[in-house]
Amino acid sequence: MAAIFGVIPNFQTGTMWFNRPTSPNDIVALLEDVKLNANNPWYSRLLRVTEYAAQHSQNKYQVSMTDLGG
């Protein structure tokens, strides 16, 4: 979810990490201000992959969203 809400991923060999230092006192305010940007490339990619999987599941399995580092 971090990538969808604007945190820049840090790619490393075989993995990726997210880092947004936030004071515990600021976490609630930060989350309350989060806005979904439908033009975010990570959101667009996740939506396409999820829709593709759902269409091809033929109701044989449930498709859900992964946690993208959040």
Tab-separated table of N, CA and C in Angstrom:
chain	number	residue	atom	x	y	z
A	1	MET	N	0.819	-1.198	0.000
A	1	MET	CA	0.000	0.000	0.000
A	1	MET	C	0.862	1.260	0.000
A	2	ALA	N	2.052	1.162	0.540
A	2	ALA	CA	2.899	2.352	0.614
A	2	ALA	C	3.129	2.958	-0.763
A	3	ALA	N	3.399	2.110	-1.758
A	3	ALA	CA	3.649	2.614	-3.115
A	3	ALA	C	2.417	3.304	-3.684
A	4	ILE	N	1.255	2.780	-3.393
A	4	ILE	CA	0.017	3.362	-3.913
A	4	ILE	C	-0.226	4.741	-3.310
A	5	PHE	N	0.206	4.935	-2.063
A	5	PHE	CA	-0.025	6.214	-1.398
A	5	PHE	C	1.175	7.145	-1.458
A	6	GLY	N	2.101	6.872	-2.385
A	6	GLY	CA	3.133	7.853	-2.687
A	6	GLY	C	4.510	7.647	-2.097
A	7	VAL	N	4.725	6.610	-1.307
A	7	VAL	CA	6.066	6.367	-0.781
A	7	VAL	C	6.895	5.739	-1.904
A	8	ILE	N	8.073	6.273	-2.152
A	8	ILE	CA	8.920	5.812	-3.248
A	8	ILE	C	9.625	4.519	-2.841
A	9	PRO	N	9.479	3.456	-3.656
A	9	PRO	CA	10.157	2.199	-3.324
A	9	PRO	C	11.662	2.307	-3.543
A	10	ASN	N	12.401	1.625	-2.697
A	10	ASN	CA	13.854	1.531	-2.807
A	10	ASN	C	14.171	0.110	-3.267
A	11	PHE	N	14.539	-0.035	-4.539
A	11	PHE	CA	14.801	-1.354	-5.098
A	11	PHE	C	16.208	-1.803	-4.755
A	12	GLN	N	16.313	-3.044	-4.281
A	12	GLN	CA	17.597	-3.676	-4.000
A	12	GLN	C	17.569	-5.055	-4.636
A	13	THR	N	18.709	-5.701	-4.727
A	13	THR	CA	18.784	-7.011	-5.358
A	13	THR	C	17.808	-7.977	-4.707
A	14	GLY	N	16.836	-8.450	-5.483
A	14	GLY	CA	15.889	-9.453	-5.008
A	14	GLY	C	14.810	-8.954	-4.067
A	15	THR	N	14.743	-7.649	-3.821
A	15	THR	CA	13.743	-7.144	-2.884
A	15	THR	C	13.499	-5.658	-3.126
A	16	MET	N	12.565	-5.117	-2.416
A	16	MET	CA	12.357	-3.672	-2.405
A	16	MET	C	11.863	-3.266	-1.019
A	17	TRP	N	12.208	-2.048	-0.616
A	17	TRP	CA	11.862	-1.548	0.707
A	17	TRP	C	11.213	-0.182	0.576
A	18	PHE	N	10.444	0.168	1.592
A	18	PHE	CA	9.821	1.484	1.662
A	18	PHE	C	10.277	2.143	2.951
A	19	ASN	N	10.544	3.439	2.888
A	19	ASN	CA	10.994	4.140	4.075
A	19	ASN	C	10.390	5.535	4.078
A	20	ARG	N	9.614	5.797	5.073
A	20	ARG	CA	9.088	7.142	5.288
A	20	ARG	C	9.110	7.393	6.785
A	21	PRO	N	10.215	7.924	7.282
A	21	PRO	CA	10.303	8.170	8.722
A	21	PRO	C	9.157	9.065	9.190
A	22	THR	N	8.406	8.558	10.146
A	22	THR	CA	7.254	9.290	10.668
A	22	THR	C	7.211	9.139	12.179
A	23	SER	N	7.068	10.235	12.849
A	23	SER	CA	6.944	10.223	14.303
A	23	SER	C	5.653	9.511	14.695
A	24	PRO	N	5.673	8.716	15.768
A	24	PRO	CA	4.437	8.070	16.222
A	24	PRO	C	3.299	9.070	16.448
A	25	ASN	N	3.639	10.278	16.850
A	25	ASN	CA	2.610	11.300	17.078
A	25	ASN	C	1.957	11.782	15.782
A	26	ASP	N	2.618	11.558	14.644
A	26	ASP	CA	2.119	12.058	13.357
A	26	ASP	C	1.436	10.994	12.507
A	27	ILE	N	1.448	9.740	12.936
A	27	ILE	CA	0.933	8.651	12.104
A	27	ILE	C	-0.557	8.801	11.813
A	28	VAL	N	-1.368	9.079	12.819
A	28	VAL	CA	-2.818	9.188	12.608
A	28	VAL	C	-3.124	10.328	11.642
A	29	ALA	N	-2.526	11.488	11.844
A	29	ALA	CA	-2.767	12.631	10.955
A	29	ALA	C	-2.317	12.312	9.531
A	30	LEU	N	-1.200	11.636	9.397
A	30	LEU	CA	-0.700	11.254	8.076
A	30	LEU	C	-1.693	10.338	7.367
A	31	LEU	N	-2.180	9.330	8.067
A	31	LEU	CA	-3.129	8.392	7.463
A	31	LEU	C	-4.460	9.056	7.131
A	32	GLU	N	-4.883	10.001	7.956
A	32	GLU	CA	-6.143	10.699	7.685
A	32	GLU	C	-6.054	11.568	6.429
A	33	ASP	N	-4.847	11.995	6.079
A	33	ASP	CA	-4.657	12.859	4.908
A	33	ASP	C	-4.355	12.091	3.624
A	34	VAL	N	-4.238	10.775	3.701
A	34	VAL	CA	-3.906	9.975	2.517
A	34	VAL	C	-5.032	10.068	1.493
A	35	LYS	N	-4.658	10.291	0.248
A	35	LYS	CA	-5.626	10.359	-0.852
A	35	LYS	C	-5.197	9.361	-1.928
A	36	LEU	N	-6.160	8.651	-2.479
A	36	LEU	CA	-5.878	7.716	-3.558
A	36	LEU	C	-5.797	8.483	-4.869
A	37	ASN	N	-4.685	8.348	-5.564
A	37	ASN	CA	-4.483	8.977	-6.863
A	37	ASN	C	-4.636	7.900	-7.927
A	38	ALA	N	-5.728	7.926	-8.663
A	38	ALA	CA	-5.989	6.907	-9.681
A	38	ALA	C	-4.942	6.921	-10.791
A	39	ASN	N	-4.158	7.992	-10.901
A	39	ASN	CA	-3.105	8.071	-11.913
A	39	ASN	C	-1.756	7.570	-11.411
A	40	ASN	N	-1.690	7.153	-10.162
A	40	ASN	CA	-0.450	6.606	-9.618
A	40	ASN	C	-0.093	5.342	-10.401
A	41	PRO	N	1.130	5.241	-10.933
A	41	PRO	CA	1.486	4.079	-11.753
A	41	PRO	C	1.416	2.755	-10.999
A	42	TRP	N	1.702	2.767	-9.702
A	42	TRP	CA	1.608	1.528	-8.923
A	42	TRP	C	0.155	1.105	-8.769
A	43	TYR	N	-0.736	2.072	-8.539
A	43	TYR	CA	-2.163	1.754	-8.426
A	43	TYR	C	-2.691	1.224	-9.757
A	44	SER	N	-2.342	1.890	-10.838
A	44	SER	CA	-2.796	1.456	-12.166
A	44	SER	C	-2.331	0.042	-12.475
A	45	ARG	N	-1.087	-0.246	-12.174
A	45	ARG	CA	-0.530	-1.581	-12.426
A	45	ARG	C	-1.227	-2.631	-11.566
A	46	LEU	N	-1.408	-2.337	-10.294
A	46	LEU	CA	-2.072	-3.276	-9.392
A	46	LEU	C	-3.512	-3.529	-9.829
A	47	LEU	N	-4.202	-2.484	-10.246
A	47	LEU	CA	-5.577	-2.627	-10.715
A	47	LEU	C	-5.643	-3.514	-11.962
A	48	ARG	N	-4.745	-3.291	-12.923
A	48	ARG	CA	-4.729	-4.115	-14.142
A	48	ARG	C	-4.463	-5.578	-13.826
A	49	VAL	N	-3.480	-5.844	-12.984
A	49	VAL	CA	-3.136	-7.228	-12.635
A	49	VAL	C	-4.285	-7.898	-11.894
A	50	THR	N	-4.907	-7.180	-10.962
A	50	THR	CA	-6.019	-7.740	-10.196
A	50	THR	C	-7.218	-8.026	-11.099
A	51	GLU	N	-7.537	-7.090	-11.982
A	51	GLU	CA	-8.651	-7.312	-12.914
A	51	GLU	C	-8.372	-8.494	-13.841
A	52	TYR	N	-7.143	-8.600	-14.321
A	52	TYR	CA	-6.768	-9.720	-15.192
A	52	TYR	C	-6.945	-11.049	-14.456
A	53	ALA	N	-6.427	-11.114	-13.236
A	53	ALA	CA	-6.532	-12.351	-12.451
A	53	ALA	C	-7.994	-12.694	-12.166
A	54	ALA	N	-8.800	-11.690	-11.833
A	54	ALA	CA	-10.217	-11.938	-11.541
A	54	ALA	C	-10.950	-12.455	-12.775
A	55	GLN	N	-10.653	-11.879	-13.928
A	55	GLN	CA	-11.306	-12.324	-15.163
A	55	GLN	C	-10.925	-13.761	-15.517
A	56	HIS	N	-9.697	-14.133	-15.227
A	56	HIS	CA	-9.220	-15.464	-15.591
A	56	HIS	C	-9.420	-16.509	-14.497
A	57	SER	N	-9.930	-16.094	-13.352
A	57	SER	CA	-10.148	-17.045	-12.257
A	57	SER	C	-11.326	-17.966	-12.520
A	58	GLN	N	-12.235	-17.522	-13.377
A	58	GLN	CA	-13.446	-18.286	-13.685
A	58	GLN	C	-14.172	-18.709	-12.406
A	59	ASN	N	-14.155	-17.832	-11.415
A	59	ASN	CA	-14.801	-18.067	-10.119
A	59	ASN	C	-14.285	-19.313	-9.407
A	60	LYS	N	-13.057	-19.741	-9.721
A	60	LYS	CA	-12.467	-20.913	-9.064
A	60	LYS	C	-11.646	-20.522	-7.837
A	61	TYR	N	-11.281	-19.263	-7.754
A	61	TYR	CA	-10.513	-18.796	-6.603
A	61	TYR	C	-10.754	-17.303	-6.411
A	62	GLN	N	-10.450	-16.855	-5.206
A	62	GLN	CA	-10.630	-15.448	-4.853
A	62	GLN	C	-9.384	-14.662	-5.234
A	63	VAL	N	-9.578	-13.492	-5.742
A	63	VAL	CA	-8.475	-12.601	-6.083
A	63	VAL	C	-8.532	-11.413	-5.134
A	64	SER	N	-7.398	-11.063	-4.556
A	64	SER	CA	-7.364	-9.905	-3.666
A	64	SER	C	-6.094	-9.113	-3.915
A	65	MET	N	-5.971	-7.995	-3.243
A	65	MET	CA	-4.833	-7.112	-3.428
A	65	MET	C	-3.705	-7.496	-2.478
A	66	THR	N	-2.507	-7.463	-2.993
A	66	THR	CA	-1.348	-7.719	-2.144
A	66	THR	C	-0.994	-6.463	-1.359
A	67	ASP	N	-0.219	-6.629	-0.327
A	67	ASP	CA	0.301	-5.488	0.412
A	67	ASP	C	1.621	-5.106	-0.225
A	68	LEU	N	1.668	-3.940	-0.832
A	68	LEU	CA	2.885	-3.502	-1.500
A	68	LEU	C	3.768	-2.705	-0.548
A	69	GLY	N	4.120	-3.312	0.534
A	69	GLY	CA	5.088	-2.712	1.436
A	69	GLY	C	4.540	-1.673	2.385
A	70	GLY	N	3.365	-1.891	2.919
A	70	GLY	CA	2.832	-0.866	3.798
A	70	GLY	C	2.425	-1.344	5.122
